[in-house]
Each structure stands twice: as C-alpha cells, then as structure tokens.
Tab-separated table of C-alpha atoms in Angstrom:
chain	number	residue	atom	x	y	z
A	13	UNK	CA	-33.699	7.463	1.054
A	14	UNK	CA	-32.329	10.495	0.639
A	15	UNK	CA	-33.691	11.931	3.849
A	16	UNK	CA	-31.674	9.722	6.075
A	17	UNK	CA	-29.549	11.575	8.308
A	18	UNK	CA	-25.775	11.505	8.417
A	19	UNK	CA	-24.020	11.785	11.736
A	20	UNK	CA	-20.468	12.736	11.881
A	21	UNK	CA	-18.444	12.317	14.795
A	22	UNK	CA	-16.294	15.622	15.237
A	23	UNK	CA	-15.547	15.891	19.189
A	24	UNK	CA	-12.280	14.026	19.470
A	25	UNK	CA	-8.850	15.886	20.877
A	26	UNK	CA	-6.971	14.373	17.671
A	27	UNK	CA	-3.641	13.942	20.027
A	28	UNK	CA	-1.842	12.378	17.118
A	29	UNK	CA	-2.468	15.522	15.201
A	30	UNK	CA	-1.387	17.747	17.759
A	31	UNK	CA	0.525	20.054	14.932
A	32	UNK	CA	-2.722	20.922	13.812
A	33	UNK	CA	-5.213	20.166	16.312
A	34	UNK	CA	-3.917	22.477	19.320
A	35	UNK	CA	-6.092	25.211	18.339
A	36	UNK	CA	-8.855	23.941	15.786
A	37	UNK	CA	-10.630	20.451	16.220
A	38	UNK	CA	-9.236	17.684	13.453
A	39	UNK	CA	-12.343	17.998	11.281
A	40	UNK	CA	-11.484	21.146	10.310
A	41	UNK	CA	-7.883	21.005	9.528
A	42	UNK	CA	-7.565	21.878	6.027
A	43	UNK	CA	-7.165	19.670	2.827
A	44	UNK	CA	-6.812	22.075	0.117
A	45	UNK	CA	-8.633	25.137	0.979
A	46	UNK	CA	-11.732	23.377	2.934
A	47	UNK	CA	-11.678	21.386	6.100
A	48	UNK	CA	-11.873	17.408	5.793
A	49	UNK	CA	-15.326	17.795	7.085
A	50	UNK	CA	-16.484	19.523	4.409
A	51	UNK	CA	-14.778	16.988	2.175
A	52	UNK	CA	-16.597	14.119	4.042
A	53	UNK	CA	-19.793	16.084	3.799
A	54	UNK	CA	-19.470	16.483	0.085
A	55	UNK	CA	-19.019	12.569	-0.538
A	56	UNK	CA	-22.513	11.817	1.039
A	57	UNK	CA	-24.099	15.072	-0.589
A	58	UNK	CA	-23.274	13.595	-4.089
A	59	UNK	CA	-25.350	10.727	-3.307
A	60	UNK	CA	-28.367	12.982	-2.164
A	61	UNK	CA	-27.616	12.513	1.474
A	62	UNK	CA	-27.565	16.388	2.649
A	63	UNK	CA	-29.203	16.275	6.413
A	64	UNK	CA	-26.094	16.199	8.539
A	65	UNK	CA	-25.608	15.869	12.745
A	66	UNK	CA	-22.391	17.094	13.440
A	67	UNK	CA	-21.250	15.691	17.281
A	68	UNK	CA	-19.170	18.267	18.681
A	69	UNK	CA	-16.777	18.333	21.498
A	70	UNK	CA	-13.242	19.616	21.785
A	71	UNK	CA	-13.049	23.395	20.193
A	72	UNK	CA	-16.749	22.934	18.721
A	73	UNK	CA	-17.389	26.636	18.607
A	74	UNK	CA	-15.005	26.807	15.973
A	75	UNK	CA	-17.276	24.303	13.915
A	76	UNK	CA	-20.421	26.120	15.122
A	77	UNK	CA	-18.690	29.660	13.702
A	78	UNK	CA	-17.906	27.681	10.441
A	79	UNK	CA	-21.207	26.926	9.281
A	80	UNK	CA	-22.899	30.086	10.985
A	81	UNK	CA	-20.454	32.085	8.716
A	82	UNK	CA	-20.588	29.696	5.830
A	83	UNK	CA	-21.424	32.055	2.909
A	84	UNK	CA	-19.070	34.843	4.214
A	85	UNK	CA	-16.269	32.028	4.530
A	86	UNK	CA	-16.797	30.762	1.316
A	87	UNK	CA	-17.666	33.826	-0.782
A	88	UNK	CA	-16.380	37.176	-2.281
A	89	UNK	CA	-18.527	40.136	-0.483
A	90	UNK	CA	-19.074	43.981	-0.392
A	91	UNK	CA	-19.949	45.303	3.444
A	92	UNK	CA	-21.093	48.917	4.048
A	93	UNK	CA	-19.205	49.402	7.165
A	94	UNK	CA	-21.772	52.072	8.415
A	95	UNK	CA	-24.463	49.138	8.256
A	96	UNK	CA	-23.051	45.614	8.821
A	97	UNK	CA	-26.709	44.022	7.484
A	98	UNK	CA	-25.818	45.937	4.203
A	99	UNK	CA	-23.710	42.853	2.531
A	100	UNK	CA	-23.944	41.733	-1.070
A	101	UNK	CA	-22.691	38.415	-1.675
A	102	UNK	CA	-20.694	37.909	-4.879
A	103	UNK	CA	-20.002	34.291	-6.656
A	104	UNK	CA	-22.346	32.640	-3.590
A	105	UNK	CA	-21.079	29.220	-2.786
A	106	UNK	CA	-24.164	27.063	-2.379
A	107	UNK	CA	-24.715	23.889	-0.415
A	108	UNK	CA	-28.557	22.773	0.165
A	109	UNK	CA	-27.358	20.918	3.303
A	110	UNK	CA	-29.405	20.936	7.017
A	111	UNK	CA	-26.808	21.005	9.429
A	112	UNK	CA	-27.577	20.145	13.168
A	113	UNK	CA	-24.620	21.024	15.280
A	114	UNK	CA	-25.157	19.294	18.365
A	115	UNK	CA	-22.934	20.052	21.641
A	116	UNK	CA	-22.002	16.171	22.953
A	117	UNK	CA	-19.673	17.057	25.837
A	118	UNK	CA	-16.039	17.311	26.178
A	119	UNK	CA	-14.882	14.132	27.375
A	120	UNK	CA	-17.642	12.010	25.932
A	121	UNK	CA	-16.196	8.579	23.879
A	122	UNK	CA	-17.912	7.888	20.455
A	123	UNK	CA	-20.922	5.809	21.673
A	124	UNK	CA	-21.625	8.466	24.297
A	125	UNK	CA	-21.681	11.232	21.602
A	126	UNK	CA	-24.109	8.868	19.315
A	127	UNK	CA	-26.348	8.348	22.153
A	128	UNK	CA	-26.341	12.296	23.058
A	129	UNK	CA	-27.916	12.892	19.328
A	130	UNK	CA	-30.498	10.317	19.493
A	131	UNK	CA	-33.089	12.943	19.834
A	132	UNK	CA	-32.613	14.377	16.239
A	133	UNK	CA	-33.001	10.957	14.823
A	134	UNK	CA	-36.724	10.825	13.500
A	135	UNK	CA	-35.802	7.863	10.965
A	136	UNK	CA	-35.425	4.267	11.033
A	137	UNK	CA	-32.135	4.219	9.763
A	138	UNK	CA	-29.457	6.772	9.815
A	139	UNK	CA	-25.352	7.039	8.704
A	140	UNK	CA	-22.536	7.548	10.341
A	141	UNK	CA	-18.771	8.255	9.796
A	142	UNK	CA	-16.233	9.938	11.520
A	143	UNK	CA	-14.754	13.502	10.688
A	144	UNK	CA	-11.375	11.941	9.470
A	145	UNK	CA	-11.520	9.895	6.874
A	146	UNK	CA	-12.013	9.939	3.187
A	147	UNK	CA	-12.912	7.269	0.551
A	148	UNK	CA	-14.613	7.028	-2.886
A	149	UNK	CA	-17.375	4.653	-1.367
A	150	UNK	CA	-20.680	4.499	-3.258
A	151	UNK	CA	-22.751	5.526	0.065
A	152	UNK	CA	-26.053	4.594	-2.071
A	153	UNK	CA	-24.680	1.096	-2.373
A	154	UNK	CA	-23.679	0.998	1.117
A	155	UNK	CA	-27.108	2.156	2.587
A	156	UNK	CA	-29.077	-0.466	-0.025
A	157	UNK	CA	-26.878	-3.466	1.645
A	158	UNK	CA	-27.586	-2.342	5.003
A	159	UNK	CA	-31.518	-2.431	4.064
A	160	UNK	CA	-30.793	-5.933	2.105
A	161	UNK	CA	-29.968	-7.816	5.366
A	162	UNK	CA	-32.034	-6.666	7.865
A	163	UNK	CA	-29.936	-6.539	11.050
A	164	UNK	CA	-29.086	-4.006	13.380
A	165	UNK	CA	-25.521	-2.365	11.798
A	166	UNK	CA	-23.447	-2.136	9.287
A	167	UNK	CA	-19.542	-1.378	9.167
A	168	UNK	CA	-17.602	-0.976	6.441
A	169	UNK	CA	-14.114	-2.823	5.878
A	170	UNK	CA	-11.177	-1.421	4.205
A	171	UNK	CA	-8.081	-2.556	3.336
A	172	UNK	CA	-5.636	0.128	5.045
A	173	UNK	CA	-2.894	1.332	2.698
A	174	UNK	CA	0.447	0.434	3.980
A	175	UNK	CA	2.795	2.805	5.610
A	176	UNK	CA	5.848	1.666	3.288
A	177	UNK	CA	6.452	1.543	-0.430
A	178	UNK	CA	6.417	-2.234	-1.799
A	179	UNK	CA	9.072	-3.930	-3.787
A	180	UNK	CA	8.411	-6.803	-5.953
A	181	UNK	CA	11.461	-8.452	-6.977
A	182	UNK	CA	12.571	-11.164	-9.388
A	183	UNK	CA	16.274	-12.809	-8.884
A	184	UNK	CA	17.723	-9.493	-7.116
A	185	UNK	CA	16.185	-7.526	-9.786
A	186	UNK	CA	12.900	-4.754	-8.582
A	187	UNK	CA	10.181	-5.607	-11.538
A	188	UNK	CA	7.589	-3.370	-9.929
A	189	UNK	CA	7.647	-0.730	-7.079
A	190	UNK	CA	4.423	0.716	-5.463
A	191	UNK	CA	4.724	3.622	-3.276
A	192	UNK	CA	1.584	3.553	-1.291
A	193	UNK	CA	-0.181	0.139	-1.818
A	194	UNK	CA	-2.789	-1.123	-0.007
A	195	UNK	CA	-2.426	-4.483	2.408
A	196	UNK	CA	-2.990	-7.332	0.604
A	197	UNK	CA	-5.103	-9.259	3.427
A	198	UNK	CA	-7.195	-8.183	6.135
A	199	UNK	CA	-9.387	-5.395	6.552
A	200	UNK	CA	-10.060	-3.021	9.359
A	201	UNK	CA	-13.238	-0.727	10.337
A	202	UNK	CA	-13.364	1.910	7.634
A	203	UNK	CA	-15.801	4.028	9.331
A	204	UNK	CA	-18.582	4.430	6.983
A	205	UNK	CA	-21.673	2.910	8.909
A	206	UNK	CA	-25.435	2.388	8.620
A	207	UNK	CA	-27.362	1.849	11.928
A	208	UNK	CA	-30.936	1.031	12.742
A	209	UNK	CA	-32.086	3.040	15.583
A	210	UNK	CA	-32.389	-0.290	17.661
A	211	UNK	CA	-28.577	0.268	18.068
A	212	UNK	CA	-29.439	3.250	20.762
A	213	UNK	CA	-30.295	0.311	23.275
A	214	UNK	CA	-26.412	-0.703	23.117
A	215	UNK	CA	-25.617	2.632	23.960
A	216	UNK	CA	-25.303	4.851	27.041
A	217	UNK	CA	-24.649	8.580	27.652
A	218	UNK	CA	-21.760	7.617	30.038
A	219	UNK	CA	-18.956	9.511	28.980
A	220	UNK	CA	-17.007	6.269	28.912
A	221	UNK	CA	-19.344	4.552	26.331
A	222	UNK	CA	-16.816	3.783	23.262
A	223	UNK	CA	-19.025	2.380	20.140
A	224	UNK	CA	-15.890	0.383	18.940
A	225	UNK	CA	-15.878	-1.593	22.384
A	226	UNK	CA	-18.973	-3.252	23.817
A	227	UNK	CA	-21.652	-1.868	21.552
A	228	UNK	CA	-20.097	-3.413	18.270
A	229	UNK	CA	-18.389	-6.524	20.058
A	230	UNK	CA	-21.959	-6.971	21.612
A	231	UNK	CA	-23.843	-6.651	18.104
A	232	UNK	CA	-21.273	-8.873	16.840
A	233	UNK	CA	-22.012	-11.944	19.163
A	234	UNK	CA	-25.278	-11.354	18.585
A	235	UNK	CA	-25.236	-11.627	14.631
A	236	UNK	CA	-26.544	-7.639	14.170
A	237	UNK	CA	-23.315	-6.522	12.829
A	238	UNK	CA	-22.551	-7.254	8.926
A	239	UNK	CA	-19.838	-6.203	7.080
A	240	UNK	CA	-19.857	-4.194	3.710
A	241	UNK	CA	-16.453	-4.366	1.633
A	242	UNK	CA	-15.522	-1.268	0.531
A	243	UNK	CA	-12.190	-2.257	-2.131
A	244	UNK	CA	-11.758	1.484	-3.438
A	245	UNK	CA	-9.452	4.234	-2.113
A	246	UNK	CA	-10.028	4.987	1.801
A	247	UNK	CA	-7.737	7.052	3.959
A	248	UNK	CA	-7.967	8.575	7.254
A	249	UNK	CA	-6.190	11.290	8.927
A	250	UNK	CA	-4.235	10.381	11.920
A	251	UNK	CA	-0.997	11.970	11.713
A	252	UNK	CA	0.872	14.893	9.729
A	253	UNK	CA	2.121	12.473	7.396
A	254	UNK	CA	-1.818	11.413	6.599
A	255	UNK	CA	-2.544	15.190	6.190
A	256	UNK	CA	0.243	15.676	3.919
A	257	UNK	CA	-0.600	12.927	1.641
A	258	UNK	CA	-4.147	13.979	1.522
A	259	UNK	CA	-2.937	17.605	0.307
A	260	UNK	CA	-0.710	16.021	-2.181
A	261	UNK	CA	-3.766	13.963	-3.745
A	262	UNK	CA	-5.999	17.191	-3.436
A	263	UNK	CA	-3.234	19.402	-5.195
A	264	UNK	CA	-2.543	16.957	-8.131
A	265	UNK	CA	-6.249	17.317	-9.058
A	266	UNK	CA	-6.589	13.727	-8.412
A	267	UNK	CA	-8.009	13.307	-5.596
A	268	UNK	CA	-9.871	9.577	-5.650
A	269	UNK	CA	-12.304	10.722	-3.252
A	270	UNK	CA	-13.367	13.882	-5.044
A	271	UNK	CA	-16.651	11.914	-6.712
A	272	UNK	CA	-18.671	15.212	-6.889
A	273	UNK	CA	-18.159	17.834	-9.628
A	274	UNK	CA	-17.494	21.432	-9.030
C-alpha cells in the first residue's frame, strides 16, 4: 500500500486568490512558514505515502525550485563563498519523499493534467488530490475503503464549513453561537480521491478535459464512482479569507489537519 503514488494537481491559475497568486502558484501560498503544498504532502506522508507526482502548470518553475533547493530552504547552513560546493548543512530538515515534478501544460484542465502523468503510474491504483486543501482525513482508511468496493473511483465527500456564524436561539435569546459551523446537510467534493488505472481511459490529453465534468459524470452513470464520507475537518483555500483562516489555525497551535508529529 505504501508504494501507491500520490498525484497532486498544482497547475491552476488560482484567480480567486490573485492577491497571492500573481507571482506564485497557489500551492506555494504559505500557511505559517511553509507552502500549503507541503502541508498536504505531510498529511499523506504521515500515513506512509511518500511517492509524489506533482502536476505543474502556472509558474511551475517556482515549485521546481522549491524542491530542488529544499534542504537549503529549510535548514541553516554555512557556505564557503570561494567554493559554492563546500556547504555545511546544520539542523538538517529531512523528508524521505520521492517527488516527481511534471510539466502538464499552462492551460490544461484537471483531466488533461492527470492523463499526462499516466506514464509515471506503475501501480494498479493511485491517490489524487488538489494542491489547495487540507483535512484531518485518514488516508489509509480511504484507500482501504476504495480497495474494498472494487470500483474504479472513490471520491471523498465532505460537509463544507459555513461562511457565516450560526446562531441557535430560543425565545429571542441566543443559547448557542458557532463561529464556523459545518453545513448541516449535503456533501461536496472534498478532493481526496483514489483511482484505479482504468480511469485513464475516461481522460484525454486535450487541454479542455475537466476531471469534474464528463469523466466523473460518466463514472457516476456507470456505477464506478463511490463516495467516502469524511465527517472531520476539511478546508480549501480559494480566497484570501480562507488563507487567513488557515493561518489563524496554524498560528494558534491547534491546526486540525496537523496529524503528524514534528
């Protein structure tokens, strides 16, 4: 199970977070001192999944540079300016990850990006998520669920948090106030997928192939798409408000998605 790769979609323009994404791709927007992409990878690696394939597009060179210089960017070091190969790394920050950085096109949609990394998938199943959402989801249980039903695709359903505070009243008196409650009914696509390689036959390298349109719609009609319901914490980062919220969680020391130990 641990050899199953994790595909992360990291090529979109992030137009709804333009305050941050004008110069960097959305997966590189920081939560605390590290990009949200790193947080997502830590969730997977906590459960032993450490083989990553990152689908690059908009400003993908920034993500490439981050991982190429990962040790330097995340450690103190001493360098001999007369010989740049003479570098002593202090408090080395290690992650035993294998990271494949794949250019999947500047304008490609999600389905096309996934199809273009088919050559890197050598297992019967693979995990997939977006580069802008975190959750305290148990990835191992998600995969076990997928393998148990034998269909081609598993999609995680989540209850999105409300944008507004909720007032519980009785006789005009507020008896309970919840600042960021989850929606009481209805689930949405939470982004944490598991796919069998057979899904690639539903995809095309055409730039306009959108995973969430015809491919998933067809899989659903054919009874090949099963939902795994996650009732815990989930939060995407679509807007500046979302980014600030995630940073508030992180700075408080109680980030719900931080399931790993330092």
